[in-house]
mmCIF file of C-alpha atoms in Angstrom:
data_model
loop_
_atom_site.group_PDB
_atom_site.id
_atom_site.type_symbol
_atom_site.label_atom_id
_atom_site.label_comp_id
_atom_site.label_asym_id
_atom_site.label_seq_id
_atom_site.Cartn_x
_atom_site.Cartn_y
_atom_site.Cartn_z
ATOM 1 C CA UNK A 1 67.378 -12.192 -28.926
ATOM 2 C CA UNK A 2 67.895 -11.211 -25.155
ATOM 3 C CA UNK A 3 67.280 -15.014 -24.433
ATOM 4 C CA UNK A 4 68.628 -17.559 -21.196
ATOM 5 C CA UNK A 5 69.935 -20.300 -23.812
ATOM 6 C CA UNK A 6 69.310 -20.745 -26.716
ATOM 7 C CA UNK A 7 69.103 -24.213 -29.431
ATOM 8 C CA UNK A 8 69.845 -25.163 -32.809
ATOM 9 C CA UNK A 9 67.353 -27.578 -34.336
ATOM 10 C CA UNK A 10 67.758 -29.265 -37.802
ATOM 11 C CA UNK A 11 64.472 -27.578 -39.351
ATOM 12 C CA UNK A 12 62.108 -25.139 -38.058
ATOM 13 C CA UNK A 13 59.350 -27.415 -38.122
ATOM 14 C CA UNK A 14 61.959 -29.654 -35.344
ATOM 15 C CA UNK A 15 62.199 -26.727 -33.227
ATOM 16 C CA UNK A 16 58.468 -26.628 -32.990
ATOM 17 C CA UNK A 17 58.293 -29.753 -32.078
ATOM 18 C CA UNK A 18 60.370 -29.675 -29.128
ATOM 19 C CA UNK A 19 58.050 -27.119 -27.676
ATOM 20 C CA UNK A 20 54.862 -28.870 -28.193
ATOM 21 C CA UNK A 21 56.183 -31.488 -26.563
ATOM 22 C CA UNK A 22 56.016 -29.280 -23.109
ATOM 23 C CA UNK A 23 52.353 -29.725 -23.586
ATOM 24 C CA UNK A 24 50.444 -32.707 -21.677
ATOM 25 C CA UNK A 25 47.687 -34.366 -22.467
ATOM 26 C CA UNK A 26 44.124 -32.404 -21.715
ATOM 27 C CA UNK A 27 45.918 -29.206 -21.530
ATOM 28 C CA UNK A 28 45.228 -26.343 -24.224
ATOM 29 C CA UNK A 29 47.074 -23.977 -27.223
ATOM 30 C CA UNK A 30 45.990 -21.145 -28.193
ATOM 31 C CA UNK A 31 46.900 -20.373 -31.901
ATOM 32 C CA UNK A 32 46.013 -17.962 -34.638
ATOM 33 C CA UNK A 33 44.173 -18.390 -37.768
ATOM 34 C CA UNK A 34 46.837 -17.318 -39.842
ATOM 35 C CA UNK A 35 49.100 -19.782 -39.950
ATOM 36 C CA UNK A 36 52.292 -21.282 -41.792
ATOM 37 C CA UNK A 37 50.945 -24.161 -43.467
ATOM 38 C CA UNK A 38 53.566 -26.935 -41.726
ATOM 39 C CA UNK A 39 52.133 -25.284 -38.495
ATOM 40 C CA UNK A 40 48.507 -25.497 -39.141
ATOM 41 C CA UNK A 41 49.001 -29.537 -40.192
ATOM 42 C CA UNK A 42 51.187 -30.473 -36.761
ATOM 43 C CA UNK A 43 48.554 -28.556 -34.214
ATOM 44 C CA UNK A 44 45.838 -30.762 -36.319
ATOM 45 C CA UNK A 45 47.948 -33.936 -35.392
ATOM 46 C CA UNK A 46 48.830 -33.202 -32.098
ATOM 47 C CA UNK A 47 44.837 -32.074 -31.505
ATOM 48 C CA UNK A 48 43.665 -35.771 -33.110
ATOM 49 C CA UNK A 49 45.883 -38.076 -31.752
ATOM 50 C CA UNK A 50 47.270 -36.560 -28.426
ATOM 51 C CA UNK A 51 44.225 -35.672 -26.799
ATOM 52 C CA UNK A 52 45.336 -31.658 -26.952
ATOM 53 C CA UNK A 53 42.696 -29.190 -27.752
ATOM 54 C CA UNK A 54 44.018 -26.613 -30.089
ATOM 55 C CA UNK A 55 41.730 -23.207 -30.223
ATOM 56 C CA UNK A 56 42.535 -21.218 -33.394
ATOM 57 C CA UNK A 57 41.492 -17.546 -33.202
ATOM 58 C CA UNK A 58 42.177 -14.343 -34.738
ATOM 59 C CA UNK A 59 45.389 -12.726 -32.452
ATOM 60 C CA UNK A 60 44.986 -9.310 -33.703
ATOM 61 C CA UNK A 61 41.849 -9.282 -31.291
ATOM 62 C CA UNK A 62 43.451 -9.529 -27.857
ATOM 63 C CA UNK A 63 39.551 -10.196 -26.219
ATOM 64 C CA UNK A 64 38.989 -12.891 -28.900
ATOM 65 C CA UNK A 65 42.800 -14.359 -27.056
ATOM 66 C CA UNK A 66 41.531 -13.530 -24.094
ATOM 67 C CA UNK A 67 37.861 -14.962 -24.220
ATOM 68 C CA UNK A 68 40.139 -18.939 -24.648
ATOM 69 C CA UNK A 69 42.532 -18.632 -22.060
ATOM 70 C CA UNK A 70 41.409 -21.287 -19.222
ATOM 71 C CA UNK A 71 43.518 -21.037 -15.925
ATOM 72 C CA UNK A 72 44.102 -24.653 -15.583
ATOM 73 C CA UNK A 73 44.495 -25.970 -19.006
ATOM 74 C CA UNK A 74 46.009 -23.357 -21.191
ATOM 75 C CA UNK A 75 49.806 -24.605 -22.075
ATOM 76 C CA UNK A 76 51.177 -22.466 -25.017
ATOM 77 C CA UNK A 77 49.789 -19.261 -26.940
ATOM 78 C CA UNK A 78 51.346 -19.525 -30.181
ATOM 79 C CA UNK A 79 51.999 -16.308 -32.224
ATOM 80 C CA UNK A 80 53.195 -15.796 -35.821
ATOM 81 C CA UNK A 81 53.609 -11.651 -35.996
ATOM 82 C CA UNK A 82 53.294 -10.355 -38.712
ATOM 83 C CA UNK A 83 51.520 -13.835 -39.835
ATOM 84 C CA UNK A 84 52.138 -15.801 -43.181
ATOM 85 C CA UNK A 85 50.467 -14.839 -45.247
ATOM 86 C CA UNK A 86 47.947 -12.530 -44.588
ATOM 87 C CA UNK A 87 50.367 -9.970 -42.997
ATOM 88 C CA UNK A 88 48.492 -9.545 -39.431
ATOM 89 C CA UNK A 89 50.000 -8.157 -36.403
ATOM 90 C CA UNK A 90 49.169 -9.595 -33.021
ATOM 91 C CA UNK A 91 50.252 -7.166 -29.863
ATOM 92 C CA UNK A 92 52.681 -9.047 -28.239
ATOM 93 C CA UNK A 93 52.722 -7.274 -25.082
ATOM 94 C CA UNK A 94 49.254 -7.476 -23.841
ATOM 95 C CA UNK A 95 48.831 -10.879 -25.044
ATOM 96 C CA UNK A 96 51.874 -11.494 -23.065
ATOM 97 C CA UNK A 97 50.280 -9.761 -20.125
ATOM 98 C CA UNK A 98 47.193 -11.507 -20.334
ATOM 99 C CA UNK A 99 48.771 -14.909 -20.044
ATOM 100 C CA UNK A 100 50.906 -14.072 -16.924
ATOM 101 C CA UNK A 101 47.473 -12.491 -15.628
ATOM 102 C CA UNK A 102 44.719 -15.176 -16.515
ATOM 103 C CA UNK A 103 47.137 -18.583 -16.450
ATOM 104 C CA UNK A 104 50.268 -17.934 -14.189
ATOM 105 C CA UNK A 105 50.939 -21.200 -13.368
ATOM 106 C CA UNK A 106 51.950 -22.768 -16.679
ATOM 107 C CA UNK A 107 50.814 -20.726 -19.603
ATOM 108 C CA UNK A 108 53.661 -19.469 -21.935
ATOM 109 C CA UNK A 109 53.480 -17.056 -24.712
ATOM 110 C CA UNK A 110 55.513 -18.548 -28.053
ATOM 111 C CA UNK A 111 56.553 -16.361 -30.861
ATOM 112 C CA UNK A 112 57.071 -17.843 -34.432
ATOM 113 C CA UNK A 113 59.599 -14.822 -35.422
ATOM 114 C CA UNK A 114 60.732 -16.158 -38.644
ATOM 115 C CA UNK A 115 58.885 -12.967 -40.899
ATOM 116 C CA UNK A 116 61.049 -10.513 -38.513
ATOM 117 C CA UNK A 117 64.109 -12.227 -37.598
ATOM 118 C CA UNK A 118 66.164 -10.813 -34.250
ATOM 119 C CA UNK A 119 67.690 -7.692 -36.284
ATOM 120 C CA UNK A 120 63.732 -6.588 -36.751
ATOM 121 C CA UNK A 121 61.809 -7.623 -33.499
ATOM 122 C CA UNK A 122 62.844 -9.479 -30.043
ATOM 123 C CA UNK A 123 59.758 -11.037 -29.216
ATOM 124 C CA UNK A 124 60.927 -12.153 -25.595
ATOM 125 C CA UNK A 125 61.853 -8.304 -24.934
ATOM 126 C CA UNK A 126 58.446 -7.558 -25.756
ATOM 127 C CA UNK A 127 57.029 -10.276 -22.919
ATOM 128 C CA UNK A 128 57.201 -13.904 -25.029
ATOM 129 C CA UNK A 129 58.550 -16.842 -22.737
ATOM 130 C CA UNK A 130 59.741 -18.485 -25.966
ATOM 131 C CA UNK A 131 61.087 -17.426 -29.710
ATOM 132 C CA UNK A 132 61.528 -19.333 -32.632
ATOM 133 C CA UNK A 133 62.788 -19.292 -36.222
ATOM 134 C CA UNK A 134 62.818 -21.768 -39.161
ATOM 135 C CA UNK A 135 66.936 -20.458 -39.241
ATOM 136 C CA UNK A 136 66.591 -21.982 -42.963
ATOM 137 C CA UNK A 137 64.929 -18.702 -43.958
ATOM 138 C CA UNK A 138 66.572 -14.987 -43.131
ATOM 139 C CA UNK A 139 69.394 -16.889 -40.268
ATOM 140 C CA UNK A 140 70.855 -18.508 -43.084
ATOM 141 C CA UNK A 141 69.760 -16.611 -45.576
ATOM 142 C CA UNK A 142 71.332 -18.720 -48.621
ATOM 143 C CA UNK A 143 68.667 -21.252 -48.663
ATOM 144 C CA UNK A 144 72.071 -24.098 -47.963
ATOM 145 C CA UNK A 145 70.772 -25.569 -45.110
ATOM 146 C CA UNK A 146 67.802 -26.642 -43.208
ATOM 147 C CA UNK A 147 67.883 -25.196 -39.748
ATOM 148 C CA UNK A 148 65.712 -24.009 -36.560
ATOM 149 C CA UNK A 149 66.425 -22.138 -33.562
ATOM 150 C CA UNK A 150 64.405 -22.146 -30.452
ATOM 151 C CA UNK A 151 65.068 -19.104 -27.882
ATOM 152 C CA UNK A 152 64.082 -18.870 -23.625
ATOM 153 C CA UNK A 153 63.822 -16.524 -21.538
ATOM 154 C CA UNK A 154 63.282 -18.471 -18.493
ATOM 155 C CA UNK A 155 65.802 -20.627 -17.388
ATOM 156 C CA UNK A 156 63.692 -22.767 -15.818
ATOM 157 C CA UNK A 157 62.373 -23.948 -18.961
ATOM 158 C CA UNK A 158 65.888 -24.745 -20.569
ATOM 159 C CA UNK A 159 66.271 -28.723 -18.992
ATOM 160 C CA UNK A 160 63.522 -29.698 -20.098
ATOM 161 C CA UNK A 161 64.292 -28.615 -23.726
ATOM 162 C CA UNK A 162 67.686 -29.639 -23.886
ATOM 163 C CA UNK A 163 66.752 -32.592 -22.842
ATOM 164 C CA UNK A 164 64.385 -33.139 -25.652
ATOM 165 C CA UNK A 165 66.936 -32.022 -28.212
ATOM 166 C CA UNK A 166 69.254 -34.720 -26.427
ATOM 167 C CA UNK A 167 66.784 -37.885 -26.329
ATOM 168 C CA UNK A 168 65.565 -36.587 -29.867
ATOM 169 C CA UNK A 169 68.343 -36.405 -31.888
ATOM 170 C CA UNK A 170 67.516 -33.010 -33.672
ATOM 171 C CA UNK A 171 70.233 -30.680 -32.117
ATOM 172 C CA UNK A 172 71.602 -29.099 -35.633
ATOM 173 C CA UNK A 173 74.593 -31.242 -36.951
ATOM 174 C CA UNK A 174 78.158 -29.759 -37.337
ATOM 175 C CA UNK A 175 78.603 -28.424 -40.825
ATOM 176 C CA UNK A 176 74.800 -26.863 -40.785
ATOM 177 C CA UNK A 177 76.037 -25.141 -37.595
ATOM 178 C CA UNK A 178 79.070 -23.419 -39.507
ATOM 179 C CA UNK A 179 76.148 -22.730 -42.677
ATOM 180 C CA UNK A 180 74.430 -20.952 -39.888
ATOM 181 C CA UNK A 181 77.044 -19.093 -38.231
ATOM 182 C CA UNK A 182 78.017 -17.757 -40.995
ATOM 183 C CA UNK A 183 74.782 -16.718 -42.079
ATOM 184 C CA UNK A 184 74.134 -14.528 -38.524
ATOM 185 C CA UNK A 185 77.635 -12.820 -39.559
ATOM 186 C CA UNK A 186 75.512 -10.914 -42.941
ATOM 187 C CA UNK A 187 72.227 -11.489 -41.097
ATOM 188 C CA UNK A 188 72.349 -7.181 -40.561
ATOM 189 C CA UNK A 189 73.207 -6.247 -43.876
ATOM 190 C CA UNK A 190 70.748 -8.621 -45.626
ATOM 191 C CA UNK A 191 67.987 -7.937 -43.550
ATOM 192 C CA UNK A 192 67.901 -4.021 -43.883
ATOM 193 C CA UNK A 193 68.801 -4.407 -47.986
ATOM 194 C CA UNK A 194 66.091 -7.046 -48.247
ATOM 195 C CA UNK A 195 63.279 -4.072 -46.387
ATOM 196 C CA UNK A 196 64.476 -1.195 -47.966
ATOM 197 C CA UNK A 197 63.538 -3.581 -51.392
ATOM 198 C CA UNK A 198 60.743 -4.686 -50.096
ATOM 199 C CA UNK A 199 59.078 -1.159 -49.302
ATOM 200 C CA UNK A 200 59.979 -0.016 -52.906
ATOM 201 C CA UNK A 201 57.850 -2.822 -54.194
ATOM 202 C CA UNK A 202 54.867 -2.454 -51.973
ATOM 203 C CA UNK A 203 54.983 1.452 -52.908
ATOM 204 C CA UNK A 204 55.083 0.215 -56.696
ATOM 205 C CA UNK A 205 52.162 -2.575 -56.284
ATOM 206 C CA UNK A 206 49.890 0.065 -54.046
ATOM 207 C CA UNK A 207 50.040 2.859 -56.685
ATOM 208 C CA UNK A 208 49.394 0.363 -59.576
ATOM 209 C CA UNK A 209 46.155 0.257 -57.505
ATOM 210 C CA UNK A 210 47.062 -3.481 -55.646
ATOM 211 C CA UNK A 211 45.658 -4.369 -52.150
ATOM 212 C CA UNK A 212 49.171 -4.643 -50.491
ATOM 213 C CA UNK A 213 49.438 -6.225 -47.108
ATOM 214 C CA UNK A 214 52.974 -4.697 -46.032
ATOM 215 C CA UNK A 215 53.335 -3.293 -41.816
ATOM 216 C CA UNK A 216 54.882 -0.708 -42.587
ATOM 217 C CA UNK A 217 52.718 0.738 -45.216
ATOM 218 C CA UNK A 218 50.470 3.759 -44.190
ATOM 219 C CA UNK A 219 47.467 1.830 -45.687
ATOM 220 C CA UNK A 220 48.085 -1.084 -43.587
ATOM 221 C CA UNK A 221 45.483 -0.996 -40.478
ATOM 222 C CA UNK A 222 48.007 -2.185 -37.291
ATOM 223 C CA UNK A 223 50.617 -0.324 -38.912
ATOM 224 C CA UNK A 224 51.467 1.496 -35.890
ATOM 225 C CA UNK A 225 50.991 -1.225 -33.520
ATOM 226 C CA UNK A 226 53.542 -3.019 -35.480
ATOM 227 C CA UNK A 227 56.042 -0.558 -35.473
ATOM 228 C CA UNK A 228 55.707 -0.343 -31.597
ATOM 229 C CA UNK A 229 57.310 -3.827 -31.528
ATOM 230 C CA UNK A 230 59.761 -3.789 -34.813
ATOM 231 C CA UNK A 231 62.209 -2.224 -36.587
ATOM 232 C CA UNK A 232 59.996 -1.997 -39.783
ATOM 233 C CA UNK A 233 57.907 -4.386 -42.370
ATOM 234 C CA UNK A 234 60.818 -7.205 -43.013
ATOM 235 C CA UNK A 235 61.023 -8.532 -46.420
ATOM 236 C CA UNK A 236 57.597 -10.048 -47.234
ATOM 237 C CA UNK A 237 54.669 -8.676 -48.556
ATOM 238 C CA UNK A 238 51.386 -10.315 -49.995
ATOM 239 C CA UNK A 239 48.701 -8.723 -52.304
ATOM 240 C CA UNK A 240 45.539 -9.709 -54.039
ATOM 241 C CA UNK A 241 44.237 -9.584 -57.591
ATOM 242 C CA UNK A 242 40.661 -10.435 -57.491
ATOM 243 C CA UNK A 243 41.347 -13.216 -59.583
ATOM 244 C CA UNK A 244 43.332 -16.764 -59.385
ATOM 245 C CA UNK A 245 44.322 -16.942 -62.601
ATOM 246 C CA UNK A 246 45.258 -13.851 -62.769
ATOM 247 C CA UNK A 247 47.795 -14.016 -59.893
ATOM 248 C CA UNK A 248 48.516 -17.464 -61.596
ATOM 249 C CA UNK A 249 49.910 -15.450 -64.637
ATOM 250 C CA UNK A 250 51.435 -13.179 -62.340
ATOM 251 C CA UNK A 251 53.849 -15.593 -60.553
ATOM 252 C CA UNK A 252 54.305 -17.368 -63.796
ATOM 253 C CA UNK A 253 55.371 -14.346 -65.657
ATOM 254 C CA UNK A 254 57.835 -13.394 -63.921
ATOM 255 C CA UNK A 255 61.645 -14.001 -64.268
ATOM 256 C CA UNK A 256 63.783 -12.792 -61.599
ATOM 257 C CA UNK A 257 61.726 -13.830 -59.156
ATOM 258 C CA UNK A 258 62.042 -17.560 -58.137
ATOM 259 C CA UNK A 259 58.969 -19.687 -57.615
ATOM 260 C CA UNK A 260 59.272 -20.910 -54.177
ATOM 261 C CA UNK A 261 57.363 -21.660 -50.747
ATOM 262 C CA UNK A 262 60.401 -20.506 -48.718
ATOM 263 C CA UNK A 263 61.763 -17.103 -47.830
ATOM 264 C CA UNK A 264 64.448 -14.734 -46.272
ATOM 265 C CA UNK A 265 67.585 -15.844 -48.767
ATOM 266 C CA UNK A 266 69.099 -13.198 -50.578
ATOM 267 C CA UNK A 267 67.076 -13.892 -53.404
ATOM 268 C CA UNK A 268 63.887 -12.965 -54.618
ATOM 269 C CA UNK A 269 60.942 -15.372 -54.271
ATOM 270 C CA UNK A 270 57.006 -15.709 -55.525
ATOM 271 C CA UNK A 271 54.353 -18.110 -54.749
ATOM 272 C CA UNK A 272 50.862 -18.395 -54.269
ATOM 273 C CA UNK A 273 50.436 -19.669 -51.063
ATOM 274 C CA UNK A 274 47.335 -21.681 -51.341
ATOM 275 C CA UNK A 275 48.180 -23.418 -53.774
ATOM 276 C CA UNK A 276 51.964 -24.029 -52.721
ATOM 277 C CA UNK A 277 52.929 -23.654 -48.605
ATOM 278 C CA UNK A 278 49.351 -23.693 -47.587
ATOM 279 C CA UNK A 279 47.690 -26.300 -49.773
ATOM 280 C CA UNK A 280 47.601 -28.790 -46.944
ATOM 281 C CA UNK A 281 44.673 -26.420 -45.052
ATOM 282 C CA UNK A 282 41.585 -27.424 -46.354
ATOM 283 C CA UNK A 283 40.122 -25.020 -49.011
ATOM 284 C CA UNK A 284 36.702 -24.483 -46.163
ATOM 285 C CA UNK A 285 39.198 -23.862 -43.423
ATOM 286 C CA UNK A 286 41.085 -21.220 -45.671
ATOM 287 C CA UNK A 287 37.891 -19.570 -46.855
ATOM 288 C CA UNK A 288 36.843 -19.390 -43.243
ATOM 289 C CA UNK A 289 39.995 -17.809 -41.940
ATOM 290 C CA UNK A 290 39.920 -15.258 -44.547
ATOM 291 C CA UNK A 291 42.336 -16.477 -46.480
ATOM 292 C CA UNK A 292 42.367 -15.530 -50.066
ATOM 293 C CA UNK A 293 42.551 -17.669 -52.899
ATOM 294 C CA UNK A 294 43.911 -15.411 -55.182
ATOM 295 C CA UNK A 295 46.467 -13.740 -52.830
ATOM 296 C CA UNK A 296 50.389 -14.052 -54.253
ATOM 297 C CA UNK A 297 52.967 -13.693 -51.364
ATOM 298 C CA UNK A 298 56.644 -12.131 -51.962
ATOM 299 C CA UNK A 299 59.720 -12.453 -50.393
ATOM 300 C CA UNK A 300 62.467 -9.584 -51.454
ATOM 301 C CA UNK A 301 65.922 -10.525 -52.112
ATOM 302 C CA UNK A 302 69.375 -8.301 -51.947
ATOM 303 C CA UNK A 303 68.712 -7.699 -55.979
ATOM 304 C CA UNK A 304 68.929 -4.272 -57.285
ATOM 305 C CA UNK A 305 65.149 -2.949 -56.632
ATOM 306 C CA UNK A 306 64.632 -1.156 -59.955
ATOM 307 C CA UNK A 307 65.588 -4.402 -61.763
ATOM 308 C CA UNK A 308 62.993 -6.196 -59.622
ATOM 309 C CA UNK A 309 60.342 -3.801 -60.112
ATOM 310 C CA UNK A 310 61.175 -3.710 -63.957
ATOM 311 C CA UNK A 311 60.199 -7.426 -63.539
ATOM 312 C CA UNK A 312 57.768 -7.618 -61.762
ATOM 313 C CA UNK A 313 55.745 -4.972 -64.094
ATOM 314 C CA UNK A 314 56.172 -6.545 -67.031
ATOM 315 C CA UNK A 315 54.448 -9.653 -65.371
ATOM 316 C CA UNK A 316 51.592 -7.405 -63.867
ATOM 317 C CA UNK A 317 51.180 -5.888 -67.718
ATOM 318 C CA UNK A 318 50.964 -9.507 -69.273
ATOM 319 C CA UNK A 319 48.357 -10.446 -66.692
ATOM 320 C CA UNK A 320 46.354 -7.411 -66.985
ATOM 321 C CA UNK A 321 46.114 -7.784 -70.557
ATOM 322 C CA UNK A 322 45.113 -11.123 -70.335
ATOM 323 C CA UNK A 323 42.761 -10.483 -67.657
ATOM 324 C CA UNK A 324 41.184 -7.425 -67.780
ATOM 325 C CA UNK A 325 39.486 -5.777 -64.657
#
């Protein structure tokens, strides 16, 4: 990760919390609009109840960033790249430059790197102050433990996090350490089997005539901005139907893939994210943030490809049938 020091959490969602808490009241975060769901519901606590003013914007547009950064008040920018689920890339490194140019005094750039993991993209190489993963997902990689990691560049910042993780009580307990060690050890191998899969099946859904949101894919419109920062798409892809019952009959129908909000184990997974990780955003806010109803997120496992693909047709047949264009 290229990072100072670095801390174990016990979730992902606890290793968000530690940073938020370098946030005071009346200061400012800047986040996206495309946001994992457990994200999206503590920024609306913290914004109701600790007085912090959370501005949610689209971070593909770096002017949009830009046009919310305040000198004095702006604490964190918060950055999911590629996001979850709608697949958008956010430029790391001018974001990263506009921070240190408009708030230089205490305005820190925070990437949510879970989608890439370290083996893909090292967000504090690219400018972030912080990085940090839900290690439950592709660090683990067995979906065995429950896990975060949080990552700094500046060692300035590290006493005041430890001593969070101290007073807390969240640094990651002994046995989950050894889960998580000896995840990193396969973290390689999975990682590039899981993307290779994962490009076979976004080539399949595209040419069955699928909107595929994939960064790697020629279709997808910041596909070279994202491989400027990574090492290619990772191992999730989303894609609509035009239809939520449809894509119901979709994830239903399938059988090798696992129905699941989670991600990055060596298995494969399927979900509909507004109805599963995402429920808890309110159906306006979703429709306002452009996020589709009918849109069915998956996570590629280590499984042989051409078995998952096998699968995963027969599913899109039954659906088709049953709900014609």
């Amino acid at each position: 990760m290229g990072a100072t020091r670095a801390f174990a959490t016990s979730s992902g969602m606890s290793a968000l919390d530690i940073i938020l808490r370098l946030v005071r009241h009346d200061e400012e975060i800047v986040a996206g609009d495309d946001l994992y769901g457990g994200t999206n519901r503590l920024l609306t606590q913290l914004a109701r109840v600790a007085g912090i003013r959370v501005h949610h914007v689209d971070t593909t547009d770096v002017a949009a960033v830009e046009a919310v950064l305040d000198g004095r008040r702006t604490r964190l920018v918060l950055l999911e790249t590629p996001t979850n689920p709608c697949i958008k890339v956010a430029d790391v490194r001018a974001i990263s430059a506009a921070v240190r140019r408009r708030c230089p005094q205490r305005g820190l750039v925070v990437v949510d790197n879970t989608m890439m993991s370290p083996v893909l993209l090292r967000a504090l190489d690219l400018g972030a102050d912080i990085e940090y993963h839900s290690a439950t997902k592709f660090l683990g990689g067995h979906h065995d433990l429950m896990a975060g990691v949080v990552a700094v560049r500046d060692a300035g910042l590290t006493d005041e996090l430890a001593f969070v993780v101290n007073s807390v009580g969240c640094g990651l307990a002994p046995f989950d350490s050894f889960l998580l060690l000896r995840g990193v050890k396969t973290l390689w191998l999975r990682v590039e089997r899981q993307q290779r899969n994962a490009e076979a099946v976004a080539s399949r859904l595209e040419a069955r005539g699928y909107a595929v949101r994939y960064p790697s894919l020629a279709s997808h419109p910041q596909r070279d901005l994202h491989l400027s920062m990574a090492r290619g798409g990772g191992a999730v892809l989303s894609f609509t139907t035009g239809s939520v019952e449809k894509s119901q009959a979709i994830v239903e129908g399938t059988r090798l893939w696992g129905i699941s909000v989670s991600f990055g184990c060596v298995n494969s997974l399927i979900s509909m994210p507004c109805h599963m990780s995402h429920a808890s955003i309110p159906a306006a806010v979703r429709a306002a943030r452009g996020l589709p109803e009918d849109l069915v997120r998956l996570c590629v496992g280590i499984e042989d490809p051409d078995d998952l693909i096998e699968d995963l047709d027969a599913a899109l047949d039954a659906a088709e049938a049953a709900f014609p264009a």
